[in-house]
Coordinates of C-alpha atoms in Angstrom, one line a residue:
X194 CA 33.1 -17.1 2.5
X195 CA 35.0 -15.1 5.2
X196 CA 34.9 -15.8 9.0
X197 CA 32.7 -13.4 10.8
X198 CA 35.1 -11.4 12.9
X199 CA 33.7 -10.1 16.4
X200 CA 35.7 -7.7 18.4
X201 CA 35.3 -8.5 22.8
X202 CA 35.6 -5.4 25.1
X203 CA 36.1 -6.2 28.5
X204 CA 38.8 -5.1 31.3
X205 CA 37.9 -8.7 32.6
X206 CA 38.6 -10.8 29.3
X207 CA 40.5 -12.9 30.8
X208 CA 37.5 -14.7 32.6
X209 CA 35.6 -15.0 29.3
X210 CA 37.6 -17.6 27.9
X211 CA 35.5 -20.4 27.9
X212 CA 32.9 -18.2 26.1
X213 CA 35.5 -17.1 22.8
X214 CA 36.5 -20.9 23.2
X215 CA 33.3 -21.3 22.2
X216 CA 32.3 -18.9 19.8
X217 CA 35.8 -20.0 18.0
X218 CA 34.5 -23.3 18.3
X219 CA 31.0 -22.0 16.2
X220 CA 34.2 -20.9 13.5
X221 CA 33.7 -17.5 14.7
X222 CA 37.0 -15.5 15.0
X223 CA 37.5 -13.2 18.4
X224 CA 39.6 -10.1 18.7
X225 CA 39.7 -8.9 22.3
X226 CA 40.5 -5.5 23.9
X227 CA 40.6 -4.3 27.7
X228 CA 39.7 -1.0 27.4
X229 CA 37.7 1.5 25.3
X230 CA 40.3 3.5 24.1
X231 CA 42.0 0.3 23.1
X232 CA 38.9 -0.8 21.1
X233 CA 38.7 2.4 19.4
X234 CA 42.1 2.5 18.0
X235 CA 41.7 -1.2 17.3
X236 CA 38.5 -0.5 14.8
X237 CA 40.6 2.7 13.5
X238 CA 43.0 0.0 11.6
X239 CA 41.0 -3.1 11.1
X240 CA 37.2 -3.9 10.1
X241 CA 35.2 -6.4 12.5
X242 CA 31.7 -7.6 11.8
X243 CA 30.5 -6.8 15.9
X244 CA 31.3 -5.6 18.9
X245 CA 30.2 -6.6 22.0
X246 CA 31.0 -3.9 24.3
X247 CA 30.9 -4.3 28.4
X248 CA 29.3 -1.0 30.0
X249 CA 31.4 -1.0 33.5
X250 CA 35.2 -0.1 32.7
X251 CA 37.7 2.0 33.6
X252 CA 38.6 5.1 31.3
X253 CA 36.3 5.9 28.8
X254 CA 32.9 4.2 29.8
X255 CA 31.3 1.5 27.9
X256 CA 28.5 4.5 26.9
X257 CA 31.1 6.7 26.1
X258 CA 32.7 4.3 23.6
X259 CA 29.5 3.0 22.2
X260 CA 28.8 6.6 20.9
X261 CA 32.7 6.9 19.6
X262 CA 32.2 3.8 18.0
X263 CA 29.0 5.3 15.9
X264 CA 30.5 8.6 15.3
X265 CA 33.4 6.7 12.9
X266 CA 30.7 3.3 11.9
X267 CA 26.6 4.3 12.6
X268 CA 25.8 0.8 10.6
X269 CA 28.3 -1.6 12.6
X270 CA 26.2 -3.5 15.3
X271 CA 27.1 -3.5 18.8
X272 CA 26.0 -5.6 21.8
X273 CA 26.4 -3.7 25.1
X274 CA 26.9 -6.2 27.9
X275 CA 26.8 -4.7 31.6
X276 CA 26.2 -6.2 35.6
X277 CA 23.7 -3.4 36.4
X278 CA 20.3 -3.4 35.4
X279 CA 19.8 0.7 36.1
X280 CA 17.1 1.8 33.6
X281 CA 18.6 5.3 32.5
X282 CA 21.7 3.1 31.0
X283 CA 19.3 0.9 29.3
X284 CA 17.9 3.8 28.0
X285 CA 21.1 5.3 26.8
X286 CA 22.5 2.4 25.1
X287 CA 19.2 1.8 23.0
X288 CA 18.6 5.8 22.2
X289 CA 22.4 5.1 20.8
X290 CA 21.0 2.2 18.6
X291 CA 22.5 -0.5 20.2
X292 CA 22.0 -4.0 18.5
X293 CA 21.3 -5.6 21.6
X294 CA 21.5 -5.3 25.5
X295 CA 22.8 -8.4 27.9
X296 CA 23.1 -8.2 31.6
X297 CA 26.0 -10.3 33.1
X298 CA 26.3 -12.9 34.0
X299 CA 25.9 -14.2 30.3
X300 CA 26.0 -17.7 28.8
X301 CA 27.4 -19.1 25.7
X302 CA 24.1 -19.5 24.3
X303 CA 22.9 -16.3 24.7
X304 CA 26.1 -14.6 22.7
X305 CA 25.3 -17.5 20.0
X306 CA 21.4 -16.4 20.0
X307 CA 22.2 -12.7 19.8
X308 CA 25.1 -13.3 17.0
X309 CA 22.5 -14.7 14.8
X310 CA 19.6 -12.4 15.7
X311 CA 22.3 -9.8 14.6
X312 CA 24.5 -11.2 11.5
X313 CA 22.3 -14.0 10.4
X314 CA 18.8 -12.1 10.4
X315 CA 18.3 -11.3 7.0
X316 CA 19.7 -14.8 5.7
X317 CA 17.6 -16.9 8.5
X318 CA 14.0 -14.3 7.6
X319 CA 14.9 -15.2 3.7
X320 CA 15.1 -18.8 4.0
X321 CA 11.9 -18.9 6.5
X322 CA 10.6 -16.6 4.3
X323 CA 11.4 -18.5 1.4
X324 CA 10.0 -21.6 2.8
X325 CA 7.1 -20.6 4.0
X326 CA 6.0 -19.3 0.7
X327 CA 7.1 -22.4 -1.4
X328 CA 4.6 -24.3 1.2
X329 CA 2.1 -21.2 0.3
X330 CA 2.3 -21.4 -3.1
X331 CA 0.7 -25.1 -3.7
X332 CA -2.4 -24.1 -1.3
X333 CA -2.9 -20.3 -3.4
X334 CA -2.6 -22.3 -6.7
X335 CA -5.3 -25.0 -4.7
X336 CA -7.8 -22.2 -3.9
X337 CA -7.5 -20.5 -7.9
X338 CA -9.0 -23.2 -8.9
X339 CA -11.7 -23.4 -6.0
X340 CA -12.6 -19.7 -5.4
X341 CA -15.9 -18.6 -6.6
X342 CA -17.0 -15.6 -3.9
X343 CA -16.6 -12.2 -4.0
X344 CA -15.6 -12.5 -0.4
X345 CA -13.0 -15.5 -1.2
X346 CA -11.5 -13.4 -4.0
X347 CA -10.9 -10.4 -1.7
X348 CA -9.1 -12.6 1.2
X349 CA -7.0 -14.0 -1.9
X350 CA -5.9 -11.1 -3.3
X351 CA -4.8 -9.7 0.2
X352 CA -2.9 -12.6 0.4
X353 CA -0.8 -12.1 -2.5
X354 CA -0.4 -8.6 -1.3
X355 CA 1.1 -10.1 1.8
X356 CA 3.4 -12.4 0.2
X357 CA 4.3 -10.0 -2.1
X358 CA 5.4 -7.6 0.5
X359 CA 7.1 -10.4 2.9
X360 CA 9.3 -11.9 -0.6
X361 CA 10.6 -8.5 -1.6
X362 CA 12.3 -7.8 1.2
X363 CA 14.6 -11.0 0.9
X364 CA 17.2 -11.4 -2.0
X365 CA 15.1 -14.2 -3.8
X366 CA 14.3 -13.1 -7.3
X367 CA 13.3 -16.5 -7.9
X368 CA 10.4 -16.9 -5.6
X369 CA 9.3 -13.2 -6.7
X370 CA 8.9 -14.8 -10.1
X371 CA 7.0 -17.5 -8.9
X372 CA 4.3 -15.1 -7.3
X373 CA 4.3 -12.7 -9.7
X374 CA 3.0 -15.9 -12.1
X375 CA 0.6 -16.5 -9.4
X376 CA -1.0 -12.7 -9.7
X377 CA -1.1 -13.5 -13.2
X378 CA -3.2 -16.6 -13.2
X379 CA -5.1 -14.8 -10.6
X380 CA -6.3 -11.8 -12.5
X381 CA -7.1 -14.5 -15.3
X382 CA -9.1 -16.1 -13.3
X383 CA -10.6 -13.3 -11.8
X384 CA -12.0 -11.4 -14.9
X385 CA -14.1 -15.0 -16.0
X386 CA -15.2 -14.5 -12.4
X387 CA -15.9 -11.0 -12.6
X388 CA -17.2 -11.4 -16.4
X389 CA -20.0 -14.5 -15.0
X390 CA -21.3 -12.4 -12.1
X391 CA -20.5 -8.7 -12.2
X392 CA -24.4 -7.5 -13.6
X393 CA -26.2 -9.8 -11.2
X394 CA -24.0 -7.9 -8.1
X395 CA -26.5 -5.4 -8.7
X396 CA -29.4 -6.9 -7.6
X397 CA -28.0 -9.9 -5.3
X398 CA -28.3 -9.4 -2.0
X399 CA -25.1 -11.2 -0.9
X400 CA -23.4 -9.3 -3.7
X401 CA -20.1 -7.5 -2.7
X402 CA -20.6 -3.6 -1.6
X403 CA -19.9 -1.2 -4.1
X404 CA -19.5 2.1 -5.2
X405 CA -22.5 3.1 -5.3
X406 CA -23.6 1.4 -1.9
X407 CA -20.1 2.1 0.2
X408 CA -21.5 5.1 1.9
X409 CA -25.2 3.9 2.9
X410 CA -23.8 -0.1 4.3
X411 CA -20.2 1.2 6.2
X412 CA -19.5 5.4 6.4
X413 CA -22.9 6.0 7.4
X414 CA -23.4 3.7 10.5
X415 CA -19.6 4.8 11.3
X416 CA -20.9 8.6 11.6
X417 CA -23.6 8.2 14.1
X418 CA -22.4 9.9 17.6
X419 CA -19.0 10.6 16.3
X420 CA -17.7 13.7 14.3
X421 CA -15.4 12.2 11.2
X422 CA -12.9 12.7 9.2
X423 CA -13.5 10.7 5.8
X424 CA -10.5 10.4 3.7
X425 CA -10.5 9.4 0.3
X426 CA -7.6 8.7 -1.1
X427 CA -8.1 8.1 -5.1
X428 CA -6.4 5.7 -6.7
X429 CA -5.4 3.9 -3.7
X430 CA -4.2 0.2 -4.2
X431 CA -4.8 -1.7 -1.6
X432 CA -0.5 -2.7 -1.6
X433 CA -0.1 1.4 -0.9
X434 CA -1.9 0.9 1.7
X435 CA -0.6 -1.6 3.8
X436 CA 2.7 0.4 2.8
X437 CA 1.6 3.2 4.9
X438 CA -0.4 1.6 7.2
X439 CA 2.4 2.1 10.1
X440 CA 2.2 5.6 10.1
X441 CA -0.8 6.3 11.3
X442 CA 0.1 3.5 14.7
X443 CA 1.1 6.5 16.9
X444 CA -1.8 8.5 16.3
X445 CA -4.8 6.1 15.8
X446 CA -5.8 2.6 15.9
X447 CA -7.5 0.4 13.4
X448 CA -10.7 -1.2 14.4
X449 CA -12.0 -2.2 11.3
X450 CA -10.7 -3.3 8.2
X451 CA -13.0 -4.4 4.8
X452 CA -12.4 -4.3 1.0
X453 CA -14.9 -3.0 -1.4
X454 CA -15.4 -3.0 -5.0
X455 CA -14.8 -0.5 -7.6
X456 CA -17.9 -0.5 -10.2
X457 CA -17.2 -0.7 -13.4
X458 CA -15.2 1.2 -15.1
X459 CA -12.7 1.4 -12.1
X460 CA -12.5 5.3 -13.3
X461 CA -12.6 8.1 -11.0
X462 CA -15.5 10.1 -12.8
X463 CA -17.6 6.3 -12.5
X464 CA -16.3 5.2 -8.9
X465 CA -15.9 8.7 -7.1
X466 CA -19.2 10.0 -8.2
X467 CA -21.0 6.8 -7.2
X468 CA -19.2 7.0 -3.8
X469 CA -20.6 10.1 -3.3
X470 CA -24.2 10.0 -5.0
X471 CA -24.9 6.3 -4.0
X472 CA -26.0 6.5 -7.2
X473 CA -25.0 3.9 -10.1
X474 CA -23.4 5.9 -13.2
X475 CA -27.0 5.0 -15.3
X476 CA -29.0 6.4 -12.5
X477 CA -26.7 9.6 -11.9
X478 CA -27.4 10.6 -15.2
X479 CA -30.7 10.4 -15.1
X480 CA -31.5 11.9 -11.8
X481 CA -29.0 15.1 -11.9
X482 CA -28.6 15.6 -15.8
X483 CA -26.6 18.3 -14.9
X484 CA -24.2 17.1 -12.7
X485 CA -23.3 13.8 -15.0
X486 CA -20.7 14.0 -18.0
X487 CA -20.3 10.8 -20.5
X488 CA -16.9 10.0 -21.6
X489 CA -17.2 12.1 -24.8
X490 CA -18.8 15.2 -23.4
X491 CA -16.5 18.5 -22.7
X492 CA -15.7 19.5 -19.1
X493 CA -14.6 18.1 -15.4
X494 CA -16.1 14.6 -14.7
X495 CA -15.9 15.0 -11.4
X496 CA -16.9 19.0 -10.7
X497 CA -20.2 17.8 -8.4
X498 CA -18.5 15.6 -5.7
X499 CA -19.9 18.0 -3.0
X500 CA -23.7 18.5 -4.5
X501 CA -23.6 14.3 -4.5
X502 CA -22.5 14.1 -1.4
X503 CA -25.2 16.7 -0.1
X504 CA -27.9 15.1 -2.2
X505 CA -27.2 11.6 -0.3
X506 CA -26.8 12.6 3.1
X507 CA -30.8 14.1 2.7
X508 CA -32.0 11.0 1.4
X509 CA -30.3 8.8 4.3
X510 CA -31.6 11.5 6.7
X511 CA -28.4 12.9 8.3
X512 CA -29.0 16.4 9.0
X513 CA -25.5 17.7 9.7
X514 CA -23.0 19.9 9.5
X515 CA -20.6 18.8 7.3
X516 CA -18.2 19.9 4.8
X517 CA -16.5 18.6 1.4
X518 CA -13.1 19.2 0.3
X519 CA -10.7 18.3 -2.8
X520 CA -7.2 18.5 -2.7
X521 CA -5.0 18.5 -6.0
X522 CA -2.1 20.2 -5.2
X523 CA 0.4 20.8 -2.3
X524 CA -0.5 24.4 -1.7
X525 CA -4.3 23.0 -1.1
X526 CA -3.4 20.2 1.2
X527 CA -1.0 23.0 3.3
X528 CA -4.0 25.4 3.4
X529 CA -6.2 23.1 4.5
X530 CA -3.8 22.0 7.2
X531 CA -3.5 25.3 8.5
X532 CA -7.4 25.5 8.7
X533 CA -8.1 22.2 9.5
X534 CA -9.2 23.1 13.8
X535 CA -12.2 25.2 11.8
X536 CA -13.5 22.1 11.1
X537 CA -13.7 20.7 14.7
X538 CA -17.5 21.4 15.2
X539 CA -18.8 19.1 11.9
X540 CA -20.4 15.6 12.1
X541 CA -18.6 15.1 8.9
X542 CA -15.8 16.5 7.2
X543 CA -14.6 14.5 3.4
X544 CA -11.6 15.0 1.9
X545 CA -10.4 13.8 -1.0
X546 CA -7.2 13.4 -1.7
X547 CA -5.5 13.2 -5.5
X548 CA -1.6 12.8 -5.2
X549 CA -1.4 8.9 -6.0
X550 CA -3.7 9.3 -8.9
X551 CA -1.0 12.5 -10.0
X552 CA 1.4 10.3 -9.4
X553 CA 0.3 7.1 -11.7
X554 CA -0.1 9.7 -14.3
X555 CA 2.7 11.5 -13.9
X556 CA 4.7 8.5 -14.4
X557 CA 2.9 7.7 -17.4
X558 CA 4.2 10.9 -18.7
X559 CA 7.3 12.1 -16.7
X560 CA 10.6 9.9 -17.6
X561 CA 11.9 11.0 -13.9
X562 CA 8.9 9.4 -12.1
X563 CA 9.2 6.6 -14.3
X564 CA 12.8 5.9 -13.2
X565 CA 11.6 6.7 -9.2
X566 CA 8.9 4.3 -9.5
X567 CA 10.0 1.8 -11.9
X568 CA 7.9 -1.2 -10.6
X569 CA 5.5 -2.0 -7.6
X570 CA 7.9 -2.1 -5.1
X571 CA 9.2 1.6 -6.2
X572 CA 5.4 3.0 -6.3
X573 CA 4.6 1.6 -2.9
X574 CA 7.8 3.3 -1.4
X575 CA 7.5 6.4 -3.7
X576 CA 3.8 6.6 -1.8
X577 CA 5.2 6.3 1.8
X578 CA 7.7 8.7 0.8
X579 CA 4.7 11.4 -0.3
X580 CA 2.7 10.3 2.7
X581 CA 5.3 10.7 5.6
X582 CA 5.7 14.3 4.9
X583 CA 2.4 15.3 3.3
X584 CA -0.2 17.8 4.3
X585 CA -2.7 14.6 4.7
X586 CA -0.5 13.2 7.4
X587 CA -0.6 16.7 9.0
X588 CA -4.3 17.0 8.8
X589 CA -4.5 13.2 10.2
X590 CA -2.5 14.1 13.3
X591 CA -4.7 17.1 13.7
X592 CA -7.7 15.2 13.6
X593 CA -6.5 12.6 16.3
X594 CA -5.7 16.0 18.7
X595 CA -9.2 16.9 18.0
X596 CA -10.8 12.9 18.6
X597 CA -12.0 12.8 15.3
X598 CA -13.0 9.2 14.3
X599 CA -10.8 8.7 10.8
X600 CA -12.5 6.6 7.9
X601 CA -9.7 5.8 4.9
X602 CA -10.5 4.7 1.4
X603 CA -10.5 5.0 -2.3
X604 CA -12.3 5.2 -5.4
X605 CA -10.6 2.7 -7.5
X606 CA -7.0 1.0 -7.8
X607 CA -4.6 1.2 -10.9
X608 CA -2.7 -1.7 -12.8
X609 CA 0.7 -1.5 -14.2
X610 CA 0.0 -2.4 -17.8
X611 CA 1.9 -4.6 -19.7
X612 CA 0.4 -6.2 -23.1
X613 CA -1.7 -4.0 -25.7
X614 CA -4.8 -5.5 -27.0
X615 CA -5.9 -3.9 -31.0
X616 CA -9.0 -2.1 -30.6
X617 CA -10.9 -0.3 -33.7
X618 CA -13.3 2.4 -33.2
X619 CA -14.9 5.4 -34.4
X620 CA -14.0 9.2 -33.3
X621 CA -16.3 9.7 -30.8
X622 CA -14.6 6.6 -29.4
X623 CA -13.9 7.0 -25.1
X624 CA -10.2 7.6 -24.9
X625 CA -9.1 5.4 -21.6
X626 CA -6.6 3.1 -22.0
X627 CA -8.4 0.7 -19.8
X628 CA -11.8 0.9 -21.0
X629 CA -13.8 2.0 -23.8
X630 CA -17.0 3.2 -24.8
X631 CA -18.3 3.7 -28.4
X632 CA -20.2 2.4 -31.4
X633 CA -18.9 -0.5 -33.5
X634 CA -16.1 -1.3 -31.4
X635 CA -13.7 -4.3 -32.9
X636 CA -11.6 -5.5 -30.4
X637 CA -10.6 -9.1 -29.2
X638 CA -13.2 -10.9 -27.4
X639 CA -10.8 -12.9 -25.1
X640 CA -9.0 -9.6 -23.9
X641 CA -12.4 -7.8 -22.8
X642 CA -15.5 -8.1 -20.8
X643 CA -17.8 -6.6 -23.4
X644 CA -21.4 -5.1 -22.1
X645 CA -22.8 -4.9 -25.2
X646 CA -26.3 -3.0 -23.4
X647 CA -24.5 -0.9 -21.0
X648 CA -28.0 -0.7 -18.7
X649 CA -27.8 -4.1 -17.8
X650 CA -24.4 -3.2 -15.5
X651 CA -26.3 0.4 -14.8
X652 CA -23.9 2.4 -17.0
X653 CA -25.4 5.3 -19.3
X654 CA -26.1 4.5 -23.2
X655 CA -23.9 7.7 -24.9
X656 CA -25.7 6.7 -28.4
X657 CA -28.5 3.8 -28.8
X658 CA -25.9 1.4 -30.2
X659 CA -23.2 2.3 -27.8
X660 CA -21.3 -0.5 -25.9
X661 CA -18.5 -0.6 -22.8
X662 CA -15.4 -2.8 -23.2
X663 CA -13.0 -3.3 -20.4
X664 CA -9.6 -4.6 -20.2
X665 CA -8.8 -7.9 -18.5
X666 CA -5.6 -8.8 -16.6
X667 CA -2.6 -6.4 -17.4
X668 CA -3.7 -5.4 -21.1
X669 CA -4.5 -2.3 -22.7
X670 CA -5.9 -0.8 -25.6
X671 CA -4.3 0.7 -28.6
X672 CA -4.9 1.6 -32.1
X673 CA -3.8 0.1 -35.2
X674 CA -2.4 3.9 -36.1
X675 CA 1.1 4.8 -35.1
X676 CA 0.8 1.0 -33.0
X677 CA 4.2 0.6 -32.4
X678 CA 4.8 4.8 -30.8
X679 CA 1.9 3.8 -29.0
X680 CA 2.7 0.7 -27.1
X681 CA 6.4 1.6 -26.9
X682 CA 5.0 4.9 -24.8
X683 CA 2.2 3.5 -22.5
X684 CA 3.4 -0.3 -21.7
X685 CA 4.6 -0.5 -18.2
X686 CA 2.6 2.3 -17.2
X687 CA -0.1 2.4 -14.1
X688 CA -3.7 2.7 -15.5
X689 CA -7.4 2.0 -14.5
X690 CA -10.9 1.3 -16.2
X691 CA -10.5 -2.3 -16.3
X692 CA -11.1 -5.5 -14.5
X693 CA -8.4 -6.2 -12.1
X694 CA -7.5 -7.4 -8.9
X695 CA -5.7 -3.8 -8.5
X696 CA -8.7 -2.1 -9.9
X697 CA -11.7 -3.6 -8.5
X698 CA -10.6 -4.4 -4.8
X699 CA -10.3 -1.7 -2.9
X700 CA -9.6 -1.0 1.1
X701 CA -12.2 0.4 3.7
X702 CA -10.4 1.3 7.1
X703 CA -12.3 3.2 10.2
X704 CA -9.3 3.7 12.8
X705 CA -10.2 5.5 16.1
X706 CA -7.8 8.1 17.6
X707 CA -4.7 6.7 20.4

C-alpha cells in the first residue's frame, strides 16, 4: 500500500518543521511549496493525496489558489490553514468546499486529527460501522426469538432498516450478507406472528392501528385547529422513506413519527380504500355496494377514494372544507403545483401520490428500470432521485410557505420477490402475485397464511366457498403452466399482497412547517 502524499503551502515552511518531522514520523510523506503559484504548478506534474493550504501569502492568495486548485481537481481535499479568524474568509473557503479550516497556531495533533477525519473517514466509519453491527447482530438474533408484540415487531424491523442503511454505505459485502440473513429469519418469523394473531387485531384493543382505523386514532386528532396537507404516498416502504427523509429538513420539522399496519391483502384497492372509508374491505362492500369491486369484478378498484373519504369525515363529525386529489402522472402533479395556493383556505387537502407504486411496476415490466433499480439500495436512491425534483416536493414547499401542517404516509409496502410457491386454481382465480382469492385453491400450506372464511379477518366472500391465501416471506405465486417463463419473468421483482415486514409495516409522519 502506497504512502499518503500531502503537499504543505506556506511562505513560512521553514518554521513547520517539527510538524512534517512528525507527520513523516506517522509514515506520511510531505512535499512543500512557498507560494501558490508554486503549488499549482507543483500539482500540474505530480498527484498528492492533500493539501493543506495557508490563507496569508504573498502573490496569489491562499483563496485564490484554493479555487485554482478545484478548477483542475474539485474531488482532492484541502485544509486551509490561516492566523485570522475574519468570518467572510471562513465563509469563502467553506462556499469553495474546503475539507477543513485551522487557525494558526496549529499543533501536530490537530494536522494528525484532521488527516484522518479526511483520508481515513470511510475506512475508520466501516470498521466502526462494521463493529458495531457484529455486536448488533447477536442482540437482533436474541430479540427474534423473544419478540411477540406488534409494537416490538415494528421497533425491530426499523432497526434492520437502520442497519441496512448504515452497512451499505461501507465496502463490507460480508456483513450485508449477514443482515440480509437476518431480514430473512425475520420475515419467517414474522408471518407465524402475523398468522397466530392477525384476526384477533380486529377486535383487541391493544391491537396495532390499521387501515381501516389510521384516520379516526392519528389524521383526525392531527387536523383539529390546523389546515393540512395529507400526503399519501402508495406504496411507500418505510426504507424510501428514511431515504428521503432529509429533504423535507429545510422546510419542515418532524414531530411525530409512528408505523402502522397494512390490512390484509397489503393491496392498494384493500389498504387505500380502508384508509379512506375507515371501513374494513368486508364492511365496504356491504355498506357502499357500489363503490366496492372484488378482485374478479371489471373496472378501477380504487375509483371512490374521494366519496370514502367524504363518507368518513361525516361520521367523525368534521364539517370542513376539504378537498381530495390523485396524482398518476407528471403532468397531474405539475398542475396541481401550479394550483396548489387555491387550496390555502381548506381544513384538509389529501393527496395521493402513485409514482413509487408506477415505479415497482414498471420495473416488473420495463428491463431499463430493472437495470436503474436492480436491488434495494438502487430503489431507495431511484426514489430520492424522483422525489428531489418532483411536483410533490414542489407542492410540499408550497404548503410550508402557506403553514400548512404536512401528514406523510402510505397504503402498503412492496417486497422484492425472490422464490415462487405452485399454486392451482380455477379461472375466476384473483391474479396478484402476492395474494389470492378463489375456490379450491391448492397451494403449499407452509408458504401461505390461508383464511379459509375470509369474514373472520373482515374480507368479502366473492363466492360461498371462496378463500384468501397470502404469500409469506419473499415468495410468490405461479402456475404450473408455462412455470419456468413465469418465474424466469417475475422473480426479483417488487410486489405486494402478502405478509411481510415490507408489506405490512408502514410509516405515519406529521411534520410541522420551519
Amino acid at each position: 500500500m502506497s504512502k499518503i502524499q500531502i503537499l504543505w503551502v506556506d511562505d513560512e515552511i521553514d518554521l513547520l518543521k517539527p510538524h512534517i518531522l512528525f507527520l513523516e514520523s506517522k509514515d506520511y510523506v510531505v512535499h512543500s511549496c512557498k507560494s501558490g503559484q508554486e503549488a499549482l504548478e507543483y500539482l500540474e506534474e505530480r498527484p498528492v493525496d492533500i493539501v493543506f493550504l495557508d490563507e496569508n501569502m504573498p502573490g496569489i492568495s491562499g483563496l485564490e489558489t484554493l479555487s485554482e486548485i478545484k478548477m483542475g481537481n474539485a474531488s482532492l481535499p484541502v485544509i486551509m490553514i490561516t492566523k485570522s479568524e475574519e468570518e467572510f474568509i471562513m465563509e469563502e473557503a467553506i462556499g469553495s468546499k474546503i475539507a477543513d479550516y485551522l487557525i494558526k497556531p496549529v499543533n501536530p495533533n490537530q494536522i494528525l486529527l484532521s488527516l484522518k477525519k479526511n483520508l481515513d473517514h470511510s475506512r475508520l466509519i466501516s470498521e466502526k460501522t462494521t463493529s458495531n453491527y457484529q455486536q448488533e447482530f447477536r442482540k437482533i438474533a436474541m430479540d427474534l426469538s423473544m419478540v411477540n408484540t406488534h409494537g416490538e415487531w415494528a421497533e425491530l424491523y426499523k432497526k434492520l432498516i437502520y442497519w441496512e442503511l448504515q452497512l451499505e454505505q461501507i465496502e463490507d459485502s460480508g456483513m450485508f450478507g449477514i443482515l440480509e440473513s437476518q431480514k430473512v429469519e425475520a420475515n419467517q418469523q414474522f408471518g407465524k406472528f402475523v398468522d397466530r394473531h392477525y384476526e384477533d387485531w380486529f377486535t383487541d384493543a391493544d391491537g396495532p392501528v390499521m387501515s381501516h382505523t389510521l384516520f379516526k386514532k392519528w389524521i383526525a386528532p392531527e387536523m383539529e385547529g390546523a389546515n393540512t396537507l395529507l400526503i399519501v404516498v402508495d406504496n411507500l416502504r418505510y426504507d424510501q422513506w428514511y431515504a428521503f427523509e432529509d429533504i423535507l429538513s429545510p422546510f419542515y420539522k418532524k414531530t411525530k413519527e409512528h408505523s402502522y399496519y397494512s390490512l390484509l391483502p397489503t393491496a392498494t384497492q384493500y389498504a387505500r380504500n380502508a384508509l379512506f372509508s375507515g371501513l374494513t374491505p368486508l364492511d365496504m362492500e356491504k355498506k357502499y355496494p357500489k363503490w366496492w369491486k372484488n378482485d374478479t369484478e371489471e373496472g378501477g378498484k380504487n375509483l371512490f377514494e374521494a366519496e370514502f373519504l367524504g363518507e368518513q369525515l361525516k361520521r367523525l363529525g368534521k364539517d370542513m372544507k376539504w378537498d381530495y386529489h390523485k396524482i398518476s402522472s407528471l403532468k397531474q402533479g405539475k398542475q396541481l403545483s401550479q394550483n396548489f395556493r387555491a387550496h390555502k383556505d381548506n381544513d384538509l387537502t389529501a393527496i395521493v401520490y402513485n409514482f413509487v407504486d408506477m415505479l415497482s411496476h414498471a420495473r416488473t415490466e420495463m428491463e431499463v428500470i430493472k437495470e436503474l433499480a436492480s436491488n434495494d439500495k438502487a430503489y431507495r436512491s431511484l426514489t430520492k432521485s424522483w422525489f428531489r425534483n418532483s411536483p410533490l416536493l414542489e407542492i410540499i414547499q408550497q404548503a410550508q410557505q402557506m403553514g400548512m401542517k404536512l401528514i406523510i404516509t402510505t397504503d402498503h409496502g412492496t417486497i422484492n420477490v425472490k422464490s415462487p410457491s405452485k399454486v392451482i386454481g380455477d379461472r375466476e382465480t384473483s391474479l396478484n402475485l402476492r395474494y389470492k382469492t378463489g375456490r379450491s385453491l391448492t397451494y403449499d400450506d407452509a408458504d401461505v397464511l390461508a383464511a379459509k372464511d375470509p369474514k373472520r379477518i373482515h374480507l368479502p366472500n366473492i363466492n360461498v366457498s371462496s378463500s384468501y391465501i397470502f404469500a409469506k416471506n419473499d415468495l410468490f405465486f405461479a402456475y404450473p403452466n408455462n412455470y419456468n417463463h413465469y418465474v424466469s419473468y417475475y422473480r426479483n421483482t417488487y410486489q405486494h399482497g402478502g405478509v411481510s415486514l415490507e408489506e405490512m409495516i408502514i410509516p405515519f409522519v406529521v411534520l410541522e412547517p420551519k
